[in-house]
Amino acid sequence: MSTVATRRPAGTTHRRAPEIIEAAARVFAERGYHGASTQAIADVLGIRQASLYYYFGSKEEALTLVCMRGVEEFVEHAAAIGAGPGTAAEKVRALVHSHLRPLVDRRDFVLVFLRERHLLPDDSRRRVGRLSRRLERIFQDVLEAGVRSGELRPGLDCRLVTLALLGMCNAAPAWYGKEPGASIERIAAEFARLAIDGLAAGRSRSKGGR
Amino acid sequence: MSTVATRRPAGTTHRRAPEIIEAAARVFAERGYHGASTQAIADVLGIRQASLYYYFGSKEEALTLVCMRGVEEFVEHAAAIGAGPGTAAEKVRALVHSHLRPLVDRRDFVLVFLRERHLLPDDSRRRVGRLSRRLERIFQDVLEAGVRSGELRPGLDCRLVTLALLGMCNAAPAWYGKEPGASIERIAAEFARLAIDGLAAGRSRSKGGR
Amino acid sequence: MSTVATRRPAGTTHRRAPEIIEAAARVFAERGYHGASTQAIADVLGIRQASLYYYFGSKEEALTLVCMRGVEEFVEHAAAIGAGPGTAAEKVRALVHSHLRPLVDRRDFVLVFLRERHLLPDDSRRRVGRLSRRLERIFQDVLEAGVRSGELRPGLDCRLVTLALLGMCNAAPAWYGKEPGASIERIAAEFARLAIDGLAAGRSRSKGGR
Amino acid sequence: MSTVATRRPAGTTHRRAPEIIEAAARVFAERGYHGASTQAIADVLGIRQASLYYYFGSKEEALTLVCMRGVEEFVEHAAAIGAGPGTAAEKVRALVHSHLRPLVDRRDFVLVFLRERHLLPDDSRRRVGRLSRRLERIFQDVLEAGVRSGELRPGLDCRLVTLALLGMCNAAPAWYGKEPGASIERIAAEFARLAIDGLAAGRSRSKGGR
DNA sequence: CATGAATGAGCATTCATTCAT
DNA sequence: GATGAATGAATGCTCATTCAT
């Protein structure tokens, strides 16, 4: 955001900085934060381990940076969808699409965010925690509005369904790229369809819970 | 009780063994395998760290033991459901129920299995890998049979839906116990309903993916 | 020495004691004192590690016991030879024979004594040190007498030759049993011959070292 | 000085590396490999124990390095002597000299090689094993040639004599430096004399073994 | 006699981090 | 910018030893 080349502005802005943080994301994604040594990150970059500390002040800071890029935009996009026009169905479809899209070019960042965010230092953990909750809130609001409008099945437990949808989507990074023929588009379409049909206020369907 | 002069019977059979392995599960679940020190496990038990090694030969063995208990019965129950009688809808509901139930009394084991199984030593990793694949296969078979019988929507991508359902269910351990009022029964009912309605061959539903 | 079955006489006298000390000798010989775990000794015996402590009070005591049996008789036999009748040549031959003979049935004890005696606790180390020095003295006395009597080459450095002969003989335990066709008799004969001929006061021999 | 951005050039090339490996040799020689703690090595150097690992990757690697320096040149020198001109007697004398010389400035390395080489990791153990066997071969070849040429006593068991000579020489490191007045030159001369006279084809000597 | 259970001390090794250059 | 050298603090693990049974 800051355009002026300051002297080490908080958050690290060096020439190779993006490269470095990407390497960290990769290694954290592969081995987990605690399983990843700074040496392994340096190896990926072909530099010496000590040199990493020119780019970040601590391993924890690297994790913070990675996690940050793993959530950013998520919420903004979702918020725009939530606030925009459209039926609940259309919004759910859009939310699912939007939630899966970062997988294409940010899989490692997302994976690290999903799995390792609880290791963040207190302040950044709380920050991403708030983001997470805002995201959940957006999903839930869309669902609740859908129920109120009668578009979605009455009696829907919107909280649980939110968690179901997010769980469904958040599992994708773990296998995306290993399932042949599963493009983001296909996945999003299939997931959205499942969700929308599963939530729609319908007629006779499933003889009724238990 | 022991029939012969033993030599530490394979699989560790000590009086306090279950207690020890439970403590390991707890700590692994809380901090992750690499973030968990054997000292922390010992602290939970109120014994000295070295004493742990009377019960397992290595931290890795402890992980194996925990993961083992995290998967066992999963597949057997699912297989029984898959092979049993009932419509696809009934089976999906049963599978979801069965998949969530272990959360009640085995949450830590399941969490550890889900998150840390890739750290297992090669042989046990392959073993639990096979179990995972069998479980997925069972879900997928039920879905495919449902499609063939016309009960489920034609054109369903059964592989992706399997991953969706498992992702949905597998996310639950992460928040189960923190969501007030979300009993296993409620969660399972809601998830199953979502799945079944979302998959059913229906009438006019969602004007059709993109 | 003590015939009466006392209550744990110093030096340990139990039914299986010889068996236990033999196992210790074997393991110490194979892996060295520090490389040998009490567990390994117990394994050889098929008993539990803790049970060993019924037979000896500490690992160091076991080493002492082994080393003791590794030297005992050595000196007595040598002393008898040194004090007995015969030419220097005959005595050297007898000493070499006598020094190699224990290899047949006590190889492990001798090996351990040779290699690990410096690890003994102070008092027993000094005791076996004294024995060693007495043994060397006996060799050296025989040589010196031989030189004085004119039987052995004048100018012989008896100290160095003693060390040479002992070095030669003491190396044998390391390879005895692995050299096909090398019986104790053959080895002793060949070594003795080499020594005697090499030491004899002769005629024209080697144009004379420096 | 370093030509390229390196990545720890194979074989460890650090400024203080020779110093470090020498300290390891000293401690291994004094206490044996298993009895030597890395702490003790660090103490000798006045650095922290962890710092050692900047210079070698493992205690085993340190042992390998020490043993390597303990054998290197031995074989080359011996081979040159074996292949060079001279009578068997001259060659034996030269071999003994050459075998004892490293004691002067490499006693610890040689001692460690002699006593601890069996603890080397498989591959380096086999490598030094091959070197040992080549050395023995050289001694033995010289002896056999001497027997064939009639210079050495017929019927000589060249294998056993090789082992005798090596045993004799290899014992020296254990007491060299503690025997007052025993310079390498004196020792070598005395040992060579003993060997040469003991092996020469002579007249009436020793009335004949058994 | 023998063992199961436990422990204290020590050990090799890893790793994030620092800092002078 | 980058690195070589070094370190403090842990960490997993081994092992001799003890002791109640």
PDB file of N, CA and C in Angstrom, chain D residues 43-85:
ATOM      1  N   ASP D  43      34.227 -28.833  25.443  1.00  0.00           N
ATOM      2  CA  ASP D  43      34.998 -28.290  26.569  1.00  0.00           C
ATOM      3  C   ASP D  43      36.460 -28.101  26.185  1.00  0.00           C
ATOM      4  N   VAL D  44      37.008 -29.104  25.508  1.00  0.00           N
ATOM      5  CA  VAL D  44      38.395 -29.012  25.072  1.00  0.00           C
ATOM      6  C   VAL D  44      38.603 -27.772  24.208  1.00  0.00           C
ATOM      7  N   LEU D  45      37.609 -27.472  23.395  1.00  0.00           N
ATOM      8  CA  LEU D  45      37.735 -26.361  22.453  1.00  0.00           C
ATOM      9  C   LEU D  45      37.329 -25.023  23.067  1.00  0.00           C
ATOM     10  N   GLY D  46      36.653 -25.102  24.189  1.00  0.00           N
ATOM     11  CA  GLY D  46      36.173 -23.866  24.783  1.00  0.00           C
ATOM     12  C   GLY D  46      35.003 -23.255  24.029  1.00  0.00           C
ATOM     13  N   ILE D  47      34.249 -24.094  23.355  1.00  0.00           N
ATOM     14  CA  ILE D  47      33.039 -23.594  22.702  1.00  0.00           C
ATOM     15  C   ILE D  47      31.839 -24.338  23.273  1.00  0.00           C
ATOM     16  N   ARG D  48      30.632 -23.937  22.864  1.00  0.00           N
ATOM     17  CA  ARG D  48      29.436 -24.607  23.365  1.00  0.00           C
ATOM     18  C   ARG D  48      29.219 -25.880  22.574  1.00  0.00           C
ATOM     19  N   GLN D  49      28.592 -26.817  23.223  1.00  0.00           N
ATOM     20  CA  GLN D  49      28.394 -28.112  22.605  1.00  0.00           C
ATOM     21  C   GLN D  49      27.640 -27.991  21.290  1.00  0.00           C
ATOM     22  N   ALA D  50      26.627 -27.158  21.256  1.00  0.00           N
ATOM     23  CA  ALA D  50      25.835 -27.032  20.033  1.00  0.00           C
ATOM     24  C   ALA D  50      26.675 -26.527  18.871  1.00  0.00           C
ATOM     25  N   SER D  51      27.694 -25.754  19.180  1.00  0.00           N
ATOM     26  CA  SER D  51      28.518 -25.179  18.114  1.00  0.00           C
ATOM     27  C   SER D  51      29.289 -26.238  17.335  1.00  0.00           C
ATOM     28  N   LEU D  52      29.513 -27.357  17.971  1.00  0.00           N
ATOM     29  CA  LEU D  52      30.217 -28.433  17.275  1.00  0.00           C
ATOM     30  C   LEU D  52      29.497 -28.806  16.000  1.00  0.00           C
ATOM     31  N   TYR D  53      28.188 -28.731  16.061  1.00  0.00           N
ATOM     32  CA  TYR D  53      27.396 -29.210  14.936  1.00  0.00           C
ATOM     33  C   TYR D  53      27.457 -28.281  13.747  1.00  0.00           C
ATOM     34  N   TYR D  54      28.143 -27.175  13.950  1.00  0.00           N
ATOM     35  CA  TYR D  54      28.417 -26.328  12.808  1.00  0.00           C
ATOM     36  C   TYR D  54      29.536 -26.950  11.985  1.00  0.00           C
ATOM     37  N   TYR D  55      30.330 -27.780  12.634  1.00  0.00           N
ATOM     38  CA  TYR D  55      31.512 -28.341  11.976  1.00  0.00           C
ATOM     39  C   TYR D  55      31.318 -29.761  11.501  1.00  0.00           C
ATOM     40  N   PHE D  56      30.542 -30.519  12.233  1.00  0.00           N
ATOM     41  CA  PHE D  56      30.210 -31.852  11.716  1.00  0.00           C
ATOM     42  C   PHE D  56      28.756 -32.144  11.997  1.00  0.00           C
ATOM     43  N   GLY D  57      28.205 -33.025  11.182  1.00  0.00           N
ATOM     44  CA  GLY D  57      26.765 -33.267  11.221  1.00  0.00           C
ATOM     45  C   GLY D  57      26.335 -34.201  12.319  1.00  0.00           C
ATOM     46  N   SER D  58      27.261 -35.006  12.792  1.00  0.00           N
ATOM     47  CA  SER D  58      26.904 -35.969  13.830  1.00  0.00           C
ATOM     48  C   SER D  58      28.187 -36.477  14.472  1.00  0.00           C
ATOM     49  N   LYS D  59      28.032 -37.024  15.641  1.00  0.00           N
ATOM     50  CA  LYS D  59      29.176 -37.593  16.342  1.00  0.00           C
ATOM     51  C   LYS D  59      29.814 -38.681  15.476  1.00  0.00           C
ATOM     52  N   GLU D  60      28.969 -39.439  14.810  1.00  0.00           N
ATOM     53  CA  GLU D  60      29.472 -40.492  13.935  1.00  0.00           C
ATOM     54  C   GLU D  60      30.327 -39.914  12.815  1.00  0.00           C
ATOM     55  N   GLU D  61      29.908 -38.784  12.283  1.00  0.00           N
ATOM     56  CA  GLU D  61      30.708 -38.179  11.219  1.00  0.00           C
ATOM     57  C   GLU D  61      32.067 -37.762  11.769  1.00  0.00           C
ATOM     58  N   ALA D  62      32.065 -37.261  12.997  1.00  0.00           N
ATOM     59  CA  ALA D  62      33.335 -36.880  13.610  1.00  0.00           C
ATOM     60  C   ALA D  62      34.239 -38.103  13.726  1.00  0.00           C
ATOM     61  N   LEU D  63      33.657 -39.213  14.151  1.00  0.00           N
ATOM     62  CA  LEU D  63      34.453 -40.435  14.253  1.00  0.00           C
ATOM     63  C   LEU D  63      35.019 -40.817  12.889  1.00  0.00           C
ATOM     64  N   THR D  64      34.178 -40.720  11.887  1.00  0.00           N
ATOM     65  CA  THR D  64      34.626 -41.052  10.535  1.00  0.00           C
ATOM     66  C   THR D  64      35.808 -40.184  10.134  1.00  0.00           C
ATOM     67  N   LEU D  65      35.674 -38.893  10.363  1.00  0.00           N
ATOM     68  CA  LEU D  65      36.755 -37.972  10.013  1.00  0.00           C
ATOM     69  C   LEU D  65      38.047 -38.344  10.736  1.00  0.00           C
ATOM     70  N   VAL D  66      37.914 -38.608  12.033  1.00  0.00           N
ATOM     71  CA  VAL D  66      39.097 -38.959  12.811  1.00  0.00           C
ATOM     72  C   VAL D  66      39.733 -40.238  12.281  1.00  0.00           C
ATOM     73  N   CYS D  67      38.908 -41.250  12.069  1.00  0.00           N
ATOM     74  CA  CYS D  67      39.436 -42.534  11.589  1.00  0.00           C
ATOM     75  C   CYS D  67      40.090 -42.368  10.223  1.00  0.00           C
ATOM     76  N   MET D  68      39.484 -41.570   9.393  1.00  0.00           N
ATOM     77  CA  MET D  68      40.048 -41.347   8.059  1.00  0.00           C
ATOM     78  C   MET D  68      41.473 -40.822   8.169  1.00  0.00           C
ATOM     79  N   ARG D  69      41.637 -39.808   8.986  1.00  0.00           N
ATOM     80  CA  ARG D  69      42.992 -39.261   9.153  1.00  0.00           C
ATOM     81  C   ARG D  69      43.886 -40.263   9.869  1.00  0.00           C
ATOM     82  N   GLY D  70      43.287 -41.226  10.531  1.00  0.00           N
ATOM     83  CA  GLY D  70      44.072 -42.230  11.246  1.00  0.00           C
ATOM     84  C   GLY D  70      44.656 -43.281  10.321  1.00  0.00           C
ATOM     85  N   VAL D  71      44.059 -43.499   9.172  1.00  0.00           N
ATOM     86  CA  VAL D  71      44.580 -44.497   8.230  1.00  0.00           C
ATOM     87  C   VAL D  71      45.284 -43.898   7.039  1.00  0.00           C
ATOM     88  N   GLU D  72      44.822 -42.721   6.626  1.00  0.00           N
ATOM     89  CA  GLU D  72      45.341 -42.163   5.376  1.00  0.00           C
ATOM     90  C   GLU D  72      46.873 -42.185   5.395  1.00  0.00           C
ATOM     91  N   GLU D  73      47.464 -42.379   4.258  1.00  0.00           N
ATOM     92  CA  GLU D  73      48.923 -42.428   4.074  1.00  0.00           C
ATOM     93  C   GLU D  73      49.536 -43.741   4.524  1.00  0.00           C
ATOM     94  N   PHE D  74      48.974 -44.355   5.562  1.00  0.00           N
ATOM     95  CA  PHE D  74      49.492 -45.651   5.987  1.00  0.00           C
ATOM     96  C   PHE D  74      49.697 -46.559   4.785  1.00  0.00           C
ATOM     97  N   VAL D  75      48.592 -46.769   4.096  1.00  0.00           N
ATOM     98  CA  VAL D  75      48.616 -47.737   3.015  1.00  0.00           C
ATOM     99  C   VAL D  75      49.501 -47.269   1.870  1.00  0.00           C
ATOM    100  N   GLU D  76      49.403 -45.984   1.551  1.00  0.00           N
ATOM    101  CA  GLU D  76      50.222 -45.493   0.441  1.00  0.00           C
ATOM    102  C   GLU D  76      51.714 -45.699   0.708  1.00  0.00           C
ATOM    103  N   HIS D  77      52.142 -45.303   1.887  1.00  0.00           N
ATOM    104  CA  HIS D  77      53.548 -45.497   2.215  1.00  0.00           C
ATOM    105  C   HIS D  77      53.932 -46.962   2.140  1.00  0.00           C
ATOM    106  N   ALA D  78      53.078 -47.779   2.762  1.00  0.00           N
ATOM    107  CA  ALA D  78      53.386 -49.207   2.780  1.00  0.00           C
ATOM    108  C   ALA D  78      53.442 -49.759   1.367  1.00  0.00           C
ATOM    109  N   ALA D  79      52.499 -49.336   0.539  1.00  0.00           N
ATOM    110  CA  ALA D  79      52.462 -49.837  -0.829  1.00  0.00           C
ATOM    111  C   ALA D  79      53.736 -49.460  -1.564  1.00  0.00           C
ATOM    112  N   ALA D  80      54.184 -48.225  -1.353  1.00  0.00           N
ATOM    113  CA  ALA D  80      55.407 -47.785  -2.019  1.00  0.00           C
ATOM    114  C   ALA D  80      56.586 -48.653  -1.596  1.00  0.00           C
ATOM    115  N   ILE D  81      56.643 -48.950  -0.309  1.00  0.00           N
ATOM    116  CA  ILE D  81      57.731 -49.795   0.192  1.00  0.00           C
ATOM    117  C   ILE D  81      57.646 -51.189  -0.410  1.00  0.00           C
ATOM    118  N   GLY D  82      56.427 -51.720  -0.375  1.00  0.00           N
ATOM    119  CA  GLY D  82      56.241 -53.072  -0.896  1.00  0.00           C
ATOM    120  C   GLY D  82      56.642 -53.168  -2.359  1.00  0.00           C
ATOM    121  N   ALA D  83      56.304 -52.151  -3.133  1.00  0.00           N
ATOM    122  CA  ALA D  83      56.564 -52.199  -4.569  1.00  0.00           C
ATOM    123  C   ALA D  83      57.995 -51.783  -4.906  1.00  0.00           C
ATOM    124  N   GLY D  84      58.664 -51.137  -3.943  1.00  0.00           N
ATOM    125  CA  GLY D  84      60.001 -50.629  -4.225  1.00  0.00           C
ATOM    126  C   GLY D  84      61.066 -51.735  -4.227  1.00  0.00           C
ATOM    127  N   PRO D  85      62.316 -51.330  -4.346  1.00  0.00           N
ATOM    128  CA  PRO D  85      63.421 -52.284  -4.376  1.00  0.00           C
ATOM    129  C   PRO D  85      63.853 -52.650  -2.961  1.00  0.00           C
TER     130      PRO D  85
END
